[in-house]
XYZ file of C-alpha atoms in Angstrom:
587
model
C 34.470 0.995 1.808
C 34.557 -2.631 2.956
C 32.998 -3.028 6.404
C 35.942 -5.129 7.598
C 38.359 -2.310 6.743
C 36.730 0.564 8.640
C 39.170 0.500 11.564
C 42.358 0.228 9.497
C 41.157 2.985 7.183
C 40.329 5.157 10.197
C 43.868 4.669 11.518
C 45.378 5.546 8.136
C 43.383 8.789 8.052
C 44.286 9.603 11.666
C 48.039 9.391 11.147
C 47.813 11.376 7.905
C 46.030 14.095 9.865
C 48.360 14.105 12.880
C 52.065 13.684 11.984
C 52.924 13.041 15.654
C 51.223 9.632 15.387
C 52.247 6.365 13.718
C 50.769 2.886 13.452
C 52.324 -0.549 13.563
C 52.579 -2.275 10.209
C 50.537 -5.316 11.123
C 47.121 -4.723 9.518
C 44.575 -6.181 9.749
C 45.432 -8.310 12.819
C 47.503 -5.679 14.646
C 45.837 -2.274 14.866
C 47.986 -0.111 17.146
C 48.486 3.691 17.113
C 51.665 4.923 18.829
C 53.533 8.154 19.482
C 55.989 8.790 16.689
C 58.576 9.945 19.260
C 58.287 6.937 21.577
C 60.361 3.846 20.856
C 60.489 1.091 23.458
C 64.223 0.686 23.095
C 64.965 4.252 24.162
C 61.779 5.428 25.900
C 62.710 6.701 29.374
C 59.233 7.272 30.871
C 56.453 4.945 31.937
C 54.471 3.934 28.854
C 50.707 4.450 29.245
C 48.548 2.260 27.006
C 44.774 2.072 26.721
C 42.353 0.896 24.079
C 39.390 -1.307 23.384
C 36.810 -1.754 20.685
C 36.668 0.865 17.931
C 33.630 2.995 17.187
C 34.246 5.307 20.164
C 36.452 7.819 18.369
C 38.287 9.936 19.272
C 38.802 7.443 22.130
C 41.338 6.071 22.442
C 43.622 6.674 19.468
C 42.871 10.404 19.438
C 44.389 10.674 22.917
C 47.790 9.328 21.934
C 50.453 11.979 22.350
C 53.102 13.344 24.670
C 51.530 13.915 28.078
C 48.714 11.392 27.590
C 48.715 7.904 26.000
C 51.857 6.380 24.562
C 49.852 3.889 22.499
C 46.258 2.904 21.783
C 45.215 -0.635 20.911
C 42.241 -0.670 18.512
C 39.895 -3.622 18.333
C 37.284 -4.104 15.654
C 34.084 -2.094 16.075
C 32.773 -2.722 19.602
C 35.117 -5.752 19.957
C 38.041 -6.185 22.343
C 41.480 -5.985 20.730
C 43.365 -9.244 20.351
C 46.110 -10.347 22.716
C 48.609 -10.176 19.842
C 47.663 -6.550 19.165
C 48.047 -5.607 22.822
C 51.392 -7.364 23.064
C 52.627 -5.622 19.922
C 51.747 -2.257 21.447
C 53.504 -3.084 24.728
C 56.657 -4.198 22.925
C 56.670 -1.129 20.668
C 56.697 1.557 23.371
C 57.711 0.037 26.719
C 61.174 0.868 27.998
C 62.924 0.190 31.295
C 60.435 2.297 33.299
C 57.641 -0.149 32.490
C 54.077 0.109 31.180
C 50.661 0.902 32.654
C 47.634 -0.646 30.943
C 44.379 1.293 31.471
C 41.555 -1.138 30.756
C 37.863 -0.391 30.532
C 35.778 -2.818 32.574
C 34.368 -5.168 29.963
C 34.931 -8.912 30.189
C 36.689 -9.248 26.824
C 38.967 -6.280 27.503
C 39.881 -7.522 30.980
C 40.704 -11.008 29.719
C 42.688 -9.975 26.627
C 44.622 -7.166 28.296
C 45.190 -9.440 31.313
C 46.593 -12.264 29.224
C 48.782 -9.829 27.272
C 50.056 -8.367 30.578
C 51.019 -11.803 31.867
C 52.781 -12.656 28.619
C 54.656 -9.326 28.671
C 55.767 -9.919 32.255
C 57.095 -13.313 31.229
C 59.132 -11.521 28.573
C 60.698 -9.272 31.202
C 58.516 -6.147 30.922
C 57.341 -4.322 34.043
C 53.540 -4.138 33.742
C 50.769 -2.696 35.926
C 47.058 -2.703 35.133
C 44.236 -0.401 36.232
C 40.630 -1.335 35.506
C 38.191 1.578 35.084
C 34.498 1.076 35.847
C 32.841 4.478 36.151
C 29.269 3.557 35.172
C 26.688 4.866 37.656
C 23.560 3.629 35.897
C 23.450 0.025 37.045
C 22.925 -1.284 40.586
C 26.162 -1.686 42.564
C 25.669 -5.408 43.112
C 26.461 -6.856 39.699
C 28.152 -10.133 40.498
C 31.546 -10.464 38.832
C 30.792 -8.088 35.919
C 30.938 -4.854 37.909
C 30.479 -1.324 36.554
C 31.211 -0.636 32.895
C 34.003 1.620 31.730
C 32.680 4.796 30.136
C 33.883 8.317 29.259
C 35.399 8.865 32.709
C 38.234 6.669 31.437
C 39.489 9.679 29.451
C 40.190 11.508 32.723
C 42.174 8.504 33.961
C 44.176 8.431 30.702
C 45.067 12.118 31.066
C 46.074 11.884 34.716
C 48.201 8.798 34.174
C 49.816 10.305 31.070
C 50.711 13.509 32.910
C 52.125 11.552 35.863
C 54.243 9.480 33.481
C 55.438 12.599 31.637
C 56.504 14.063 35.001
C 58.899 11.116 35.408
C 57.063 9.206 38.138
C 57.761 5.500 38.689
C 55.431 2.804 37.375
C 54.067 2.179 40.860
C 53.301 5.862 41.379
C 51.745 6.310 37.928
C 49.558 3.257 38.531
C 48.588 4.566 42.003
C 47.490 7.938 40.560
C 45.510 6.231 37.796
C 43.811 3.857 40.245
C 42.955 6.705 42.605
C 41.485 8.725 39.709
C 39.426 5.736 38.576
C 37.852 5.554 42.038
C 36.934 9.243 41.998
C 34.922 9.383 38.777
C 31.342 8.508 37.883
C 29.548 8.594 34.519
C 26.011 8.164 33.223
C 24.613 8.660 29.745
C 21.340 9.223 27.945
C 20.630 8.301 24.324
C 17.991 9.624 21.952
C 18.816 7.116 19.218
C 20.476 3.721 18.785
C 23.812 3.639 16.959
C 24.255 2.010 13.548
C 26.945 -0.643 13.251
C 28.836 -0.496 9.935
C 27.056 -2.600 7.325
C 24.021 -3.251 9.531
C 20.490 -1.888 9.766
C 19.816 0.447 12.681
C 17.865 -1.143 15.511
C 14.368 0.237 16.088
C 14.203 -0.745 19.756
C 14.030 2.906 20.810
C 10.711 4.202 19.522
C 9.822 7.809 18.651
C 9.552 10.179 21.594
C 11.630 7.884 23.810
C 15.069 8.124 25.370
C 17.299 5.556 26.998
C 18.907 6.279 30.361
C 22.090 4.670 31.602
C 23.143 3.040 28.362
C 26.533 1.544 27.604
C 28.708 2.630 24.687
C 28.302 -0.487 22.528
C 24.668 -0.083 21.601
C 23.540 -2.308 24.472
C 20.221 -1.358 26.108
C 20.220 1.197 28.904
C 19.021 0.798 32.433
C 15.633 2.336 31.591
C 13.578 3.716 28.708
C 11.556 6.878 29.358
C 9.618 9.543 27.515
C 11.704 12.398 26.137
C 12.202 15.083 28.776
C 13.626 18.631 28.730
C 17.401 18.670 29.058
C 17.414 20.185 32.559
C 15.170 17.343 33.806
C 17.479 14.765 32.223
C 20.551 16.450 33.730
C 18.965 16.476 37.195
C 18.208 12.761 36.947
C 21.761 11.908 35.873
C 23.370 14.027 38.593
C 21.208 12.487 41.318
C 22.162 9.029 40.069
C 25.902 9.706 39.964
C 26.027 11.564 43.286
C 23.584 9.328 45.190
C 24.688 8.810 48.799
C 22.772 5.493 48.892
C 24.654 3.820 46.062
C 27.892 5.684 46.910
C 29.298 5.295 43.395
C 31.769 8.142 43.938
C 33.162 9.640 47.193
C 31.842 13.111 46.414
C 30.083 15.114 49.109
C 28.926 18.703 49.567
C 31.822 21.150 49.586
C 34.101 19.027 47.370
C 35.900 20.270 44.281
C 34.998 18.458 41.048
C 35.729 18.418 37.316
C 32.980 17.850 34.768
C 32.888 16.255 31.331
C 29.904 16.609 28.998
C 30.573 13.976 26.345
C 28.756 13.689 23.029
C 27.920 10.175 21.845
C 28.575 10.789 18.154
C 25.582 12.551 16.620
C 24.969 15.329 19.128
C 25.568 18.880 17.861
C 28.000 21.071 19.787
C 25.096 23.447 20.463
C 23.218 20.740 22.383
C 26.316 19.689 24.336
C 26.893 23.296 25.380
C 23.251 23.575 26.468
C 23.733 20.477 28.627
C 26.903 21.991 30.115
C 25.072 25.222 30.846
C 22.384 23.313 32.732
C 24.778 21.024 34.593
C 27.231 23.472 36.158
C 24.733 25.581 38.146
C 22.958 22.433 39.369
C 26.235 21.038 40.679
C 27.000 24.352 42.369
C 23.593 25.234 43.806
C 21.866 21.886 44.381
C 24.856 19.740 45.349
C 27.157 22.394 46.831
C 30.140 21.423 44.670
C 32.922 23.668 43.367
C 33.206 23.008 39.621
C 36.908 23.551 38.844
C 37.039 22.475 35.178
C 34.467 21.815 32.455
C 35.284 19.720 29.379
C 32.578 19.726 26.695
C 32.820 17.864 23.390
C 32.880 14.386 21.913
C 35.512 12.338 23.753
C 34.123 8.793 23.788
C 31.355 8.247 21.270
C 29.215 5.339 20.168
C 29.401 5.666 16.374
C 26.405 7.789 15.342
C 24.396 7.666 18.567
C 22.479 10.815 19.522
C 22.845 11.663 23.185
C 25.422 12.554 25.793
C 27.012 11.361 28.999
C 28.041 13.273 32.097
C 31.200 12.394 34.013
C 31.988 13.925 37.418
C 35.308 13.423 39.152
C 36.381 14.520 42.610
C 39.368 16.842 42.269
C 42.263 18.023 44.390
C 45.233 20.206 43.516
C 47.428 17.322 42.340
C 44.702 15.954 40.072
C 44.014 19.409 38.614
C 47.709 19.836 37.867
C 47.654 16.539 35.971
C 44.620 17.612 33.954
C 46.190 20.996 33.218
C 49.595 19.601 32.273
C 50.473 20.131 28.588
C 49.821 17.334 26.128
C 50.175 16.881 22.380
C 47.321 14.375 22.230
C 45.246 15.796 19.349
C 41.809 15.417 20.900
C 42.417 16.582 24.459
C 40.809 20.048 24.665
C 43.128 23.042 24.715
C 42.996 25.861 27.234
C 40.644 24.420 29.830
C 42.913 25.262 32.758
C 43.100 28.264 35.014
C 40.878 30.506 37.070
C 37.514 31.389 35.620
C 36.530 34.994 35.045
C 32.850 35.818 35.632
C 30.654 34.053 33.080
C 28.828 37.247 32.129
C 29.667 40.929 32.113
C 27.521 43.992 31.315
C 26.888 44.967 27.703
C 29.101 47.991 26.963
C 27.258 51.210 26.257
C 28.115 53.157 23.104
C 30.499 56.054 23.813
C 27.852 58.651 22.911
C 25.618 57.406 25.721
C 28.214 56.487 28.295
C 30.226 59.710 28.094
C 27.519 62.294 27.432
C 25.117 63.673 29.953
C 21.424 63.073 29.519
C 21.091 66.778 28.891
C 23.155 66.581 25.702
C 20.742 63.962 24.336
C 17.595 65.964 24.840
C 15.786 68.397 22.647
C 17.273 71.896 23.179
C 14.989 74.458 24.799
C 16.129 77.026 22.253
C 16.907 76.022 18.668
C 19.688 77.714 16.721
C 19.078 78.695 13.099
C 20.822 75.488 12.001
C 18.685 73.521 14.458
C 15.451 74.980 13.078
C 16.472 74.188 9.487
C 17.493 70.640 10.459
C 14.202 70.092 12.283
C 12.206 71.303 9.281
C 14.189 69.082 6.905
C 13.773 65.962 9.060
C 10.070 66.592 9.617
C 9.403 67.121 5.905
C 11.443 64.044 4.947
C 9.716 61.634 7.314
C 6.249 62.986 6.525
C 6.923 62.387 2.837
C 7.772 58.765 3.607
C 4.748 58.377 5.884
C 2.484 59.639 3.099
C 3.925 57.127 0.633
C 3.326 53.975 2.685
C 0.569 52.500 0.531
C 2.238 53.367 -2.778
C 5.518 51.836 -1.654
C 3.784 48.657 -0.470
C 1.914 48.430 -3.758
C 5.095 48.728 -5.825
C 6.899 46.312 -3.540
C 4.125 43.723 -3.826
C 4.998 43.475 -7.529
C 8.789 43.317 -7.221
C 9.522 42.308 -3.621
C 7.754 41.083 -0.525
C 5.230 43.897 -0.252
C 6.376 45.563 2.954
C 8.693 48.376 1.822
C 6.111 51.039 2.716
C 5.357 49.554 6.121
C 9.065 49.204 6.910
C 9.833 52.788 5.908
C 6.731 53.998 7.779
C 7.954 52.339 10.994
C 11.316 54.070 10.708
C 9.801 57.427 9.790
C 7.319 57.506 12.684
C 10.064 56.509 15.126
C 12.272 59.366 13.899
C 9.375 61.823 14.232
C 8.575 60.699 17.782
C 12.189 60.628 18.922
C 12.964 64.031 17.413
C 10.248 65.642 19.489
C 11.698 64.116 22.668
C 15.467 64.114 22.565
C 17.203 64.860 19.265
C 19.946 67.470 20.017
C 18.998 69.452 16.922
C 21.572 72.193 17.500
C 24.260 69.503 17.098
C 23.916 68.223 13.532
C 26.322 65.292 13.873
C 24.679 63.923 17.037
C 21.231 64.375 15.483
C 22.238 62.269 12.473
C 23.612 59.669 14.888
C 20.313 59.565 16.761
C 18.428 59.123 13.483
C 20.485 55.959 13.003
C 19.589 54.802 16.517
C 15.874 55.375 15.879
C 16.090 53.428 12.626
C 17.947 50.542 14.282
C 15.319 50.303 17.010
C 12.208 50.547 14.871
C 12.944 49.634 11.278
C 13.303 46.021 10.242
C 14.554 44.294 7.141
C 17.449 45.166 4.881
C 16.247 48.753 4.577
C 16.613 49.280 8.308
C 20.188 48.032 8.315
C 21.126 50.079 5.233
C 19.672 53.310 6.613
C 21.413 52.691 9.922
C 24.718 52.251 8.081
C 23.900 55.391 6.060
C 23.327 57.422 9.233
C 26.357 56.108 11.109
C 28.715 56.772 8.198
C 27.370 60.309 7.778
C 27.731 60.875 11.536
C 31.348 59.733 11.524
C 32.208 62.196 8.743
C 30.317 65.082 10.383
C 31.903 64.292 13.751
C 35.347 64.769 12.200
C 34.532 68.484 11.749
C 35.473 70.643 14.687
C 33.089 73.525 13.873
C 29.628 73.457 15.404
C 28.074 74.846 12.216
C 28.067 72.413 9.294
C 28.725 73.931 5.865
C 27.025 72.777 2.667
C 30.321 71.258 1.527
C 30.575 69.270 4.762
C 27.000 68.030 4.357
C 27.891 66.892 0.830
C 30.976 65.077 2.149
C 28.892 63.342 4.806
C 26.298 62.403 2.166
C 29.068 60.911 0.015
C 30.507 58.947 2.948
C 27.032 57.564 3.697
C 26.494 56.471 0.076
C 29.941 54.858 -0.053
C 29.210 52.882 3.126
C 25.851 51.636 1.844
C 27.484 50.580 -1.434
C 30.388 48.897 0.369
C 28.346 46.837 2.814
C 25.222 46.344 0.725
C 27.183 45.380 -2.371
C 25.137 47.531 -4.790
C 26.190 50.460 -6.950
C 24.629 52.634 -9.644
C 22.367 50.704 -12.003
C 21.549 47.885 -9.550
C 17.959 49.112 -9.083
C 18.254 50.159 -5.440
C 17.954 53.331 -3.366
C 21.452 54.226 -4.594
C 20.007 54.932 -8.045
C 18.261 57.929 -6.473
C 21.053 59.009 -4.127
C 24.091 58.712 -6.419
C 22.694 61.112 -9.085
C 21.665 63.476 -6.285
C 25.199 63.498 -4.887
C 26.686 64.103 -8.326
C 24.503 67.158 -8.990
C 24.939 68.473 -5.443
C 28.738 68.455 -5.729
C 28.585 69.906 -9.243
C 26.297 72.820 -8.292
C 28.221 73.639 -5.099
C 31.493 73.664 -7.052
C 29.849 75.953 -9.638
C 29.044 78.410 -6.862
C 25.275 77.919 -6.472
C 23.885 78.740 -3.050
C 23.384 75.677 -0.889
C 19.584 75.526 -0.918
C 19.426 75.873 -4.711
C 22.055 73.158 -5.142
C 20.089 70.948 -2.750
C 16.822 71.392 -4.698
C 18.485 70.769 -8.080
C 20.106 67.617 -6.712
C 16.712 66.437 -5.446
C 15.351 66.640 -8.988
C 18.193 64.335 -10.030
C 17.169 61.967 -7.230
C 13.603 61.802 -8.556
C 14.798 61.241 -12.112
C 17.161 58.521 -10.922
C 14.401 56.756 -9.004
C 12.066 56.871 -12.016
C 14.810 55.445 -14.242
C 14.895 52.237 -12.204
C 11.938 51.043 -14.306
C 14.446 50.476 -17.090
C 16.924 48.539 -14.963
C 17.309 44.817 -14.354
C 17.646 44.332 -10.603
C 21.023 43.025 -9.406
C 20.453 43.202 -5.664
C 17.728 42.313 -3.168
C 14.535 40.339 -3.754
C 13.848 42.153 -7.012
C 16.776 40.316 -8.590
C 14.564 37.213 -8.707
C 11.766 39.040 -10.592
C 11.452 38.993 -14.390
C 12.356 42.078 -16.438
C 8.793 42.308 -17.803
C 7.360 42.826 -14.322
C 10.160 45.152 -13.218
C 9.481 47.451 -16.182
C 5.983 48.216 -14.862
C 7.088 49.850 -11.601
C 10.057 51.794 -10.259
C 12.152 50.435 -7.401
C 10.268 51.199 -4.141
C 13.464 51.823 -2.166
C 14.712 54.315 -4.722
C 11.344 56.103 -4.800
C 11.294 56.353 -1.010
C 14.840 57.767 -0.963
C 14.015 60.315 -3.660
C 10.865 61.356 -1.794
C 12.520 62.072 1.552
C 15.488 63.750 -0.103
C 13.228 65.971 -2.261
C 11.016 66.903 0.713
C 14.047 67.810 2.841
C 15.484 69.959 0.030
C 12.261 71.906 -0.444
C 11.932 72.439 3.324
C 15.483 73.799 3.543
C 14.864 76.137 0.612
C 11.635 77.392 2.196
C 13.460 78.101 5.471
C 16.212 79.982 3.656
C 13.722 82.094 1.667
C 11.784 82.920 4.816
C 14.989 83.955 6.589
C 16.071 86.232 3.736
C 12.676 87.917 3.223
C-alpha cells in the first residue's frame, strides 16, 4: 500500500462492500462517494452533502445513503477536501431542490466548502451551508476559530438527511440542521495518540496518562491527566458538556436528550458499552435528563486512537422522528428507535422449582421400597467416590491436572448432604434431577458439566414414564440416554479413554442380561463388573479427549483413566448396594 493511495483504496473497498454506493471517476484529485440512486439531473429532493479529511471512518462516507447523506467529499487523511472535489460532488447530486452542505468547523473545511458553495451558486445551484461546532472541551471565547466539529456532526447529518427525504424545502432542511447543530455538545478522551499512515506514532502521551478534550486530528487535548476509572472520566465529560457556566448546549434538568458513545478507532465494543452503561444512569440521576436514545459504536474515529467521545443532544418529538426515520446509510445503527423495555428482568426459575411446592422437593418422611433402594444406591456410590479421592488425584497427576479426585469428592459430598435434606427419594426421576443440580452447584471442571448432562438426560427419559415405579428396563433406557448425551456433547465415544469406557460396556451387559431374563439386581452387578473391566482397559488406550490427549502413550500405559475408574467405582458400589437390598427383602 502506498501512503498516498490510502483514501482512494478505502473508497474502492467501500463501494465494493455496499452496492448502494458509487464514487466519481476522478481519482486521485476528486474523491467523492455518492448514492448510486441519486443523479443531479433527476434528483427531486434536497441533496445533503458533508465531508472533510479522511481517517475518521465510517464518517462521512459510511453515512451516505437514502435518508442520510447524498454524497460525502473525502479529503486526504486529516486534510480538508479540495474545492474541485466539493464542486464535483455538488454537481453530481444536486437537482432543482438545491443542496445543503454540512461543514465541520475547521478553518480549511470552512474556506474550501465556502468557496465551492459560492462557485456553485454562480453556476445556478441553490446552496445552503450549516457549520457544526459541537466541541465542549475548549473555552467558549476562542476568537474567530470557534468550537471544533466532532462526532455530534453525525446527528446533524441524520436529521438533515431525514428532513430532505421527507420532501422539505432547502430552507427548511437547513433550518432543521442548524437547529440540531445548536443542540448538541461533544467531548472526548484519548488513551493513545493516533498513527498517521507512513509516520511514527507520537509519544507525547506517556504511560498511565490520558488526554481530555482532544480533537479528531491527533491535535493535543485541552488537558493531560492520570488515567482514571471510566465512571470518573464520564462524570468529568458530562459536567463539561452540561456546564451552566459555559452554556455550550441549552440542556437543563427535565429535558429529553439523545446520547452517542463514539469510539475513536481502537476502542473495543466492550469498553464502549461499559462507558454507555456508566453514562446513562448519570444523565438520569445526576442531571435529571430523560435519555430517549442511545447510540454506541464507532461513528467518527481518529484512525487507530484509543478512547471515546460522548455527544449529548437535546431532543424533541420532531428530532426523534428524524433520528428514527429509515435510512440505507450502511453505518447508521439499526433498530435504535422505540420505547425501551426495562433494562433487566428476573432470572427465570426452572419449571421444577417454579411449579412444584417446597414439600415435593424435600426428603419424604416415609420412604417407599423404591425410595429405600435408591437411597442405599446413592449413598454407596458417593461413598465409593469419596474413598477414592487420593487415588484419583494420584492417577490424574500423571495424565491430567491432578484434581480429578478432589473434583469428584466435591460433587459426591454435595450429593450426600443434599440427599439428607431434600431429595424426593420416592420420586426417582426428580431425585436424579436433583443429583444434577447438586453436581452443577458443587462440582467444577469438565467432569462437573458432563455429570450434570448425564443426570439431566437420564431425568428427561425417566420423566417421560407415567408410572411412579421405575422398572429395570426403564432405568436401562435412562442410563442409555445419559451416555448418549455425554457422548454427543462431550465428543467422546468408546475407546477415547474417558468415563464412557466404563459406562458403555456396563450398558451393553445390562441390556444383554435383562433381555436374557436375569433379575434386575443380578444384571446390575454383572454390568458393574463390565464397568470395572472397561475402566482398567483404558491403560491400553491412547487418549483422544481431555487433557490426557496431550500425554505420551508411555505415561498413559502406567495408569488407568481416573474418570473411568471413578465411574466404575460408583456404578459398582450402587449395584452391590441394590443387590444387598434385594437379598435382604427376599430373606
